PDB file of C-alpha atoms in Angstrom:
ATOM      1  CA  MET A  73     -54.991  28.754 -16.250  1.00  0.00           C
ATOM      2  CA  ASN A  74     -54.552  32.180 -14.728  1.00  0.00           C
ATOM      3  CA  TRP A  75     -51.473  31.829 -12.524  1.00  0.00           C
ATOM      4  CA  ASP A  76     -51.702  35.540 -11.639  1.00  0.00           C
ATOM      5  CA  ARG A  77     -54.682  34.687  -9.452  1.00  0.00           C
ATOM      6  CA  ILE A  78     -52.586  32.230  -7.447  1.00  0.00           C
ATOM      7  CA  GLU A  79     -49.664  34.632  -7.244  1.00  0.00           C
ATOM      8  CA  GLY A  80     -51.927  37.384  -5.939  1.00  0.00           C
ATOM      9  CA  ASN A  81     -53.374  35.075  -3.273  1.00  0.00           C
ATOM     10  CA  TRP A  82     -50.136  33.314  -2.389  1.00  0.00           C
ATOM     11  CA  LYS A  83     -50.634  33.578   1.375  1.00  0.00           C
ATOM     12  CA  ALA A  84     -54.022  31.894   1.072  1.00  0.00           C
ATOM     13  CA  ALA A  85     -52.580  29.198  -1.209  1.00  0.00           C
ATOM     14  CA  LYS A  86     -49.873  28.180   1.283  1.00  0.00           C
ATOM     15  CA  GLY A  87     -52.061  25.799   3.271  1.00  0.00           C
ATOM     16  CA  ALA A  88     -53.390  24.102   0.156  1.00  0.00           C
ATOM     17  CA  LEU A  89     -49.844  23.647  -1.134  1.00  0.00           C
ATOM     18  CA  LYS A  90     -48.659  22.038   2.088  1.00  0.00           C
ATOM     19  CA  ALA A  91     -51.717  19.795   2.198  1.00  0.00           C
ATOM     20  CA  THR A  92     -50.950  18.514  -1.291  1.00  0.00           C
ATOM     21  CA  TRP A  93     -47.147  18.501  -1.164  1.00  0.00           C
ATOM     22  CA  GLY A  94     -46.211  17.857   2.448  1.00  0.00           C
ATOM     23  CA  LYS A  95     -42.486  17.945   1.784  1.00  0.00           C
ATOM     24  CA  LEU A  96     -42.662  21.689   1.107  1.00  0.00           C
ATOM     25  CA  THR A  97     -41.496  23.680   4.105  1.00  0.00           C
ATOM     26  CA  ASP A  98     -42.754  27.116   5.093  1.00  0.00           C
ATOM     27  CA  ASN A  99     -39.355  28.430   4.036  1.00  0.00           C
ATOM     28  CA  ASP A 100     -39.699  26.773   0.602  1.00  0.00           C
ATOM     29  CA  ILE A 101     -43.111  28.355   0.138  1.00  0.00           C
ATOM     30  CA  ASP A 102     -41.819  31.781   1.194  1.00  0.00           C
ATOM     31  CA  ILE A 103     -38.915  31.543  -1.256  1.00  0.00           C
ATOM     32  CA  ILE A 104     -41.203  30.384  -4.085  1.00  0.00           C
ATOM     33  CA  ASN A 105     -43.431  33.405  -3.360  1.00  0.00           C
ATOM     34  CA  GLY A 106     -45.980  32.590  -6.056  1.00  0.00           C
ATOM     35  CA  ASP A 107     -43.472  31.912  -8.843  1.00  0.00           C
ATOM     36  CA  ARG A 108     -44.737  28.895 -10.754  1.00  0.00           C
ATOM     37  CA  GLU A 109     -41.334  27.969 -12.188  1.00  0.00           C
ATOM     38  CA  ARG A 110     -39.777  27.999  -8.713  1.00  0.00           C
ATOM     39  CA  LEU A 111     -42.642  25.892  -7.378  1.00  0.00           C
ATOM     40  CA  GLU A 112     -42.299  23.345 -10.148  1.00  0.00           C
ATOM     41  CA  GLY A 113     -38.508  23.232  -9.748  1.00  0.00           C
ATOM     42  CA  LYS A 114     -38.747  22.695  -6.001  1.00  0.00           C
ATOM     43  CA  LEU A 115     -41.355  19.965  -6.429  1.00  0.00           C
ATOM     44  CA  GLN A 116     -39.141  18.254  -9.014  1.00  0.00           C
ATOM     45  CA  ASP A 117     -36.263  18.299  -6.522  1.00  0.00           C
ATOM     46  CA  LEU A 118     -38.335  17.067  -3.595  1.00  0.00           C
ATOM     47  CA  TYR A 119     -40.350  14.395  -5.378  1.00  0.00           C
ATOM     48  CA  GLY A 120     -38.156  13.391  -8.325  1.00  0.00           C
ATOM     49  CA  ILE A 121     -40.961  13.958 -10.821  1.00  0.00           C
ATOM     50  CA  ASP A 122     -40.117  15.042 -14.369  1.00  0.00           C
ATOM     51  CA  LYS A 123     -40.928  18.538 -15.593  1.00  0.00           C
ATOM     52  CA  ASN A 124     -43.933  17.638 -17.753  1.00  0.00           C
ATOM     53  CA  GLN A 125     -45.542  15.538 -15.047  1.00  0.00           C
ATOM     54  CA  ILE A 126     -45.044  18.141 -12.338  1.00  0.00           C
ATOM     55  CA  ARG A 127     -46.635  20.780 -14.599  1.00  0.00           C
ATOM     56  CA  LYS A 128     -49.688  18.533 -14.934  1.00  0.00           C
ATOM     57  CA  GLU A 129     -49.779  17.994 -11.175  1.00  0.00           C
ATOM     58  CA  VAL A 130     -49.616  21.740 -10.470  1.00  0.00           C
ATOM     59  CA  ASP A 131     -52.419  22.350 -13.004  1.00  0.00           C
ATOM     60  CA  LYS A 132     -54.490  19.637 -11.317  1.00  0.00           C
ATOM     61  CA  TRP A 133     -53.856  21.166  -7.887  1.00  0.00           C
ATOM     62  CA  ALA A 134     -54.962  24.590  -9.129  1.00  0.00           C
ATOM     63  CA  ARG A 135     -58.139  23.184 -10.684  1.00  0.00           C
ATOM     64  CA  GLU A 136     -59.086  21.150  -7.627  1.00  0.00           C
ATOM     65  CA  ALA A 137     -58.436  24.067  -5.283  1.00  0.00           C
ATOM     66  CA  ASN A 138     -60.447  26.366  -7.603  1.00  0.00           C
ATOM     67  CA  TRP A 139     -57.427  28.643  -8.093  1.00  0.00           C
ATOM     68  CA  ASP A 140     -57.802  28.478 -11.878  1.00  0.00           C
ATOM     69  CA  ARG A 141     -61.077  30.392 -12.043  1.00  0.00           C
ATOM     70  CA  SER A 142     -60.860  33.435 -14.275  1.00  0.00           C
TER      71      SER A 142
END
């Protein structure tokens, strides 16, 4: 997956993130600012999901939202 594409379109990705992970606040999303590791860490904290599972969930989100297109 090309995370650079998501990072570069972070403002557009905000709504999709909140729709999928409703516990994320606008402040959380601003602090994450496109950084995948920060996103995964915050989701782990909020949802209590282990690192490997959250990575899979983020990949799934990116695929379903068509953010992973090259």
